[in-house]
CSV table of C-alpha atoms in Angstrom, one decimal:
chain,number,residue,atom,x,y,z
F,87,MET,CA,43.1,3.8,-70.7
F,88,GLY,CA,45.8,5.9,-72.1
F,89,PHE,CA,48.5,6.6,-69.9
F,90,ARG,CA,46.5,7.4,-67.0
F,91,SER,CA,47.0,5.5,-64.0
F,92,TRP,CA,44.2,4.7,-62.1
F,93,PHE,CA,46.1,4.4,-59.1
F,94,GLY,CA,49.1,7.2,-59.2
F,95,ARG,CA,52.3,7.0,-61.4
F,96,ARG,CA,52.2,8.0,-64.6
F,97,PRO,CA,55.1,7.4,-67.2
F,98,GLN,CA,57.6,10.5,-68.0
F,99,LYS,CA,56.8,11.8,-71.5
F,100,ALA,CA,59.6,10.4,-73.2
F,101,VAL,CA,58.6,6.8,-72.2
F,102,ARG,CA,55.0,7.7,-73.3
F,103,ARG,CA,56.5,9.0,-76.7
F,104,ALA,CA,58.5,5.4,-76.9
F,105,VAL,CA,55.4,3.9,-76.3
F,106,ARG,CA,53.4,5.5,-79.1
F,107,SER,CA,56.3,5.0,-81.7
F,108,HIS,CA,55.8,0.8,-80.8
F,109,ARG,CA,52.5,0.1,-80.0
F,110,THR,CA,49.9,-0.9,-82.5
F,111,ASP,CA,46.9,0.1,-80.6
F,112,ALA,CA,45.4,1.5,-77.4
F,113,VAL,CA,47.3,0.5,-74.0
F,114,LEU,CA,44.9,-1.8,-71.8
F,115,ALA,CA,47.2,-1.9,-69.1
F,116,GLN,CA,50.3,-0.5,-67.7
F,117,ALA,CA,52.5,-0.9,-64.7
F,118,PRO,CA,55.8,0.7,-63.1
F,119,LEU,CA,58.3,-1.8,-62.5
F,120,VAL,CA,60.6,-2.0,-59.9
F,121,THR,CA,64.3,-1.7,-61.4
F,122,SER,CA,67.6,-0.4,-60.1
F,123,ALA,CA,68.6,1.4,-63.2
F,124,GLY,CA,66.3,4.2,-63.5
F,125,GLU,CA,62.3,4.0,-64.7
F,126,ALA,CA,60.8,0.9,-66.4
F,127,TRP,CA,57.1,0.3,-67.3
F,128,ALA,CA,55.1,-2.6,-68.9
F,129,PHE,CA,52.7,-1.7,-71.3
F,130,ALA,CA,49.9,-4.1,-72.5
F,131,THR,CA,47.8,-3.6,-75.6
F,132,ARG,CA,45.5,-5.6,-77.4
F,133,ALA,CA,48.3,-6.7,-79.8
F,134,GLU,CA,51.3,-7.2,-77.8
F,135,LEU,CA,53.5,-6.5,-74.5
F,136,LEU,CA,56.0,-3.5,-74.3
F,137,LEU,CA,58.4,-3.3,-71.7
F,138,ILE,CA,60.3,0.3,-71.6
F,139,SER,CA,63.5,1.6,-69.7
F,140,ALA,CA,64.2,4.6,-69.2
F,141,PRO,CA,67.7,5.3,-67.5
F,142,GLU,CA,68.0,7.7,-64.4
F,143,ALA,CA,68.7,11.2,-64.7
F,144,ALA,CA,72.1,12.3,-65.3
F,145,VAL,CA,74.2,13.5,-61.8
F,146,GLY,CA,73.0,16.7,-60.7
F,147,GLN,CA,69.9,16.5,-63.1
F,148,GLY,CA,67.5,15.6,-60.9
F,149,ASP,CA,64.4,16.0,-63.6
F,150,ALA,CA,62.5,13.2,-64.9
F,151,GLU,CA,62.7,14.8,-68.5
F,152,SER,CA,66.8,14.9,-68.3
F,153,ARG,CA,66.8,11.3,-68.0
F,154,GLY,CA,68.6,9.5,-71.3
F,155,ALA,CA,66.5,8.4,-74.3
F,156,PRO,CA,64.1,5.4,-73.0
F,157,SER,CA,64.4,2.0,-75.2
F,158,VAL,CA,62.2,-0.6,-75.6
F,159,VAL,CA,63.2,-3.5,-73.9
F,160,VAL,CA,60.7,-6.0,-75.2
F,161,HIS,CA,58.2,-5.7,-78.4
F,162,ARG,CA,56.5,-8.9,-78.5
F,163,GLU,CA,52.8,-10.4,-79.6
F,164,TRP,CA,50.8,-12.0,-77.4
F,165,ALA,CA,51.4,-15.3,-79.2
F,166,ASP,CA,54.9,-15.1,-78.6
F,167,VAL,CA,54.3,-15.9,-75.0
F,168,ASP,CA,53.9,-19.3,-73.9
F,169,ARG,CA,52.9,-18.6,-70.2
F,170,ALA,CA,53.0,-16.3,-67.3
F,171,THR,CA,52.9,-16.7,-63.4
F,172,TYR,CA,52.4,-14.3,-61.2
F,173,ASP,CA,53.8,-14.4,-57.6
F,174,THR,CA,51.9,-12.6,-55.2
F,175,ASP,CA,54.3,-12.3,-52.2
F,176,SER,CA,57.5,-11.1,-54.3
F,177,ASN,CA,54.8,-9.5,-57.1
F,178,VAL,CA,56.6,-10.7,-59.6
F,179,ILE,CA,55.4,-11.8,-62.9
F,180,ARG,CA,57.8,-14.3,-65.1
F,181,VAL,CA,56.9,-14.2,-68.7
F,182,HIS,CA,57.7,-17.3,-70.6
F,183,TRP,CA,58.5,-17.3,-74.3
F,184,VAL,CA,57.6,-20.2,-77.0
F,185,ASP,CA,60.8,-19.8,-78.4
F,186,GLY,CA,62.7,-20.7,-75.4
F,187,GLU,CA,64.3,-17.4,-74.5
F,188,GLU,CA,64.9,-16.7,-70.9
F,189,PRO,CA,61.9,-15.8,-69.0
F,190,THR,CA,61.4,-12.1,-68.3
F,191,PRO,CA,60.9,-10.9,-64.7
F,192,LEU,CA,58.6,-8.1,-64.4
F,193,THR,CA,58.7,-6.6,-60.6
F,194,LEU,CA,55.4,-4.7,-60.0
F,195,ASP,CA,55.6,-1.7,-57.5
F,196,GLY,CA,53.3,-3.1,-55.2
F,197,ARG,CA,50.6,-0.8,-56.1
F,198,ARG,CA,47.3,-2.3,-57.2
F,199,ASN,CA,47.5,-3.0,-60.8
F,200,VAL,CA,45.3,-4.8,-63.4
F,201,LEU,CA,48.5,-6.0,-65.4
F,202,PRO,CA,48.6,-9.1,-64.2
F,203,GLN,CA,45.0,-9.7,-65.2
F,204,VAL,CA,45.0,-8.4,-68.9
F,205,LEU,CA,47.9,-10.4,-69.5
F,206,ARG,CA,46.5,-13.2,-68.5
F,207,GLU,CA,43.7,-12.5,-70.6
F,208,ARG,CA,45.4,-11.8,-73.6
F,209,VAL,CA,47.9,-14.7,-73.4
F,210,GLN,CA,44.6,-16.9,-73.3
F,211,TRP,CA,42.9,-14.7,-76.5
F,212,SER,CA,45.5,-15.9,-78.3
F,213,VAL,CA,45.5,-19.6,-77.5
F,214,VAL,CA,42.5,-20.8,-79.7
F,215,LEU,CA,43.3,-24.5,-78.9
F,216,ALA,CA,46.0,-26.7,-77.7
F,217,GLU,CA,46.9,-30.2,-77.6
F,218,PRO,CA,49.7,-31.6,-75.1
F,219,VAL,CA,51.9,-34.2,-76.7
F,220,LYS,CA,53.6,-37.3,-74.8
F,221,LEU,CA,56.9,-38.2,-75.8
F,222,SER,CA,59.3,-41.1,-75.3
F,223,GLY,CA,61.6,-40.9,-71.9
F,224,GLY,CA,58.7,-39.0,-70.0
F,225,ARG,CA,59.5,-35.8,-72.2
F,226,SER,CA,56.3,-33.4,-73.4
F,227,ALA,CA,55.7,-30.9,-76.0
F,228,ARG,CA,52.6,-28.9,-76.9
F,229,VAL,CA,51.1,-27.9,-80.2
F,230,ALA,CA,48.8,-24.9,-80.4
F,231,VAL,CA,46.8,-23.0,-82.8
F,232,ARG,CA,47.2,-19.3,-82.0
F,233,ARG,CA,45.6,-16.1,-83.3
F,234,ARG,CA,47.7,-12.8,-84.1
F,235,ALA,CA,46.0,-9.5,-83.1
F,236,ASP,CA,44.5,-9.2,-86.7
F,237,GLY,CA,42.8,-12.4,-86.6
F,238,GLU,CA,45.5,-14.6,-88.6
F,239,LEU,CA,45.5,-18.3,-87.1
F,240,PHE,CA,48.8,-20.1,-87.3
F,241,SER,CA,50.1,-23.1,-85.5
F,242,GLN,CA,52.9,-23.5,-82.8
F,243,VAL,CA,55.4,-26.5,-81.7
F,244,ILE,CA,56.5,-25.7,-78.1
F,245,GLY,CA,59.0,-28.0,-77.0
F,246,GLY,CA,59.5,-28.9,-73.5
F,247,ARG,CA,62.6,-29.3,-71.5
F,248,GLY,CA,65.0,-31.6,-73.3
F,249,VAL,CA,62.8,-32.2,-76.4
F,250,ASP,CA,65.0,-32.3,-79.8
F,251,LEU,CA,62.2,-31.3,-82.1
F,252,SER,CA,64.3,-32.5,-84.8
F,253,ASP,CA,64.4,-35.8,-83.4
F,254,PRO,CA,62.5,-38.4,-85.9
F,255,GLU,CA,60.5,-40.2,-83.3
F,256,ALA,CA,59.4,-36.4,-81.7
F,257,ALA,CA,58.9,-35.0,-84.8
F,258,ARG,CA,56.0,-37.8,-86.4
F,259,ALA,CA,54.3,-37.0,-82.9
F,260,LEU,CA,54.4,-33.4,-83.3
F,261,ASP,CA,53.4,-33.5,-87.2
F,262,ALA,CA,50.5,-35.8,-86.3
F,263,ALA,CA,49.2,-33.4,-83.3
F,264,GLU,CA,49.9,-30.4,-85.5
F,265,ALA,CA,47.9,-31.7,-88.6
F,266,ARG,CA,44.9,-32.6,-85.9
F,267,VAL,CA,44.7,-29.3,-84.2
F,268,ARG,CA,45.0,-27.3,-87.5
F,269,SER,CA,42.5,-29.4,-88.9
F,270,ALA,CA,40.2,-28.7,-85.4
F,271,ALA,CA,40.8,-25.0,-86.2
F,272,GLY,CA,40.0,-25.1,-89.8
F,273,LEU,CA,43.2,-24.5,-91.1
F,274,PRO,CA,44.9,-26.8,-93.8
F,275,ALA,CA,46.9,-29.8,-92.2
């Protein structure tokens, strides 16, 4: 797909250069984002999600190329994404991260776009298998075997709200579940 948009807009040159310098492979989907601070774009590649922001042009310099240098706001591989939700009414995708970092909202500009579908497909592709783990006190966690773009498999433990992964009881349950999913995926336990 490159940087061509099937439905209109195309990122400014400086944004395209920033994507080229940070991505590992071809762009599968791109979407302009609604922001009050200039131009912002989301790019989905086979390996990662990139969010790039370019500030507005300086006062009196209206052309897009006179804006400040774009910055990479997010550069994360798909295995870093826990899940994403898409609210079609508000046109907002919320990307939730496995490390518990605050979800990243992506407000799409309302034009028809394949980014939500590509994001979903890339996250699903990265999950080889997963097992929910019920813990005491109604808490829960999840263990998963994930895949990186180069095919490497690895395991992840994702604690739910209020889960202390260092708690001995939780650690025992999660270690056992992790051993099961690693074994099922052919990884050493």
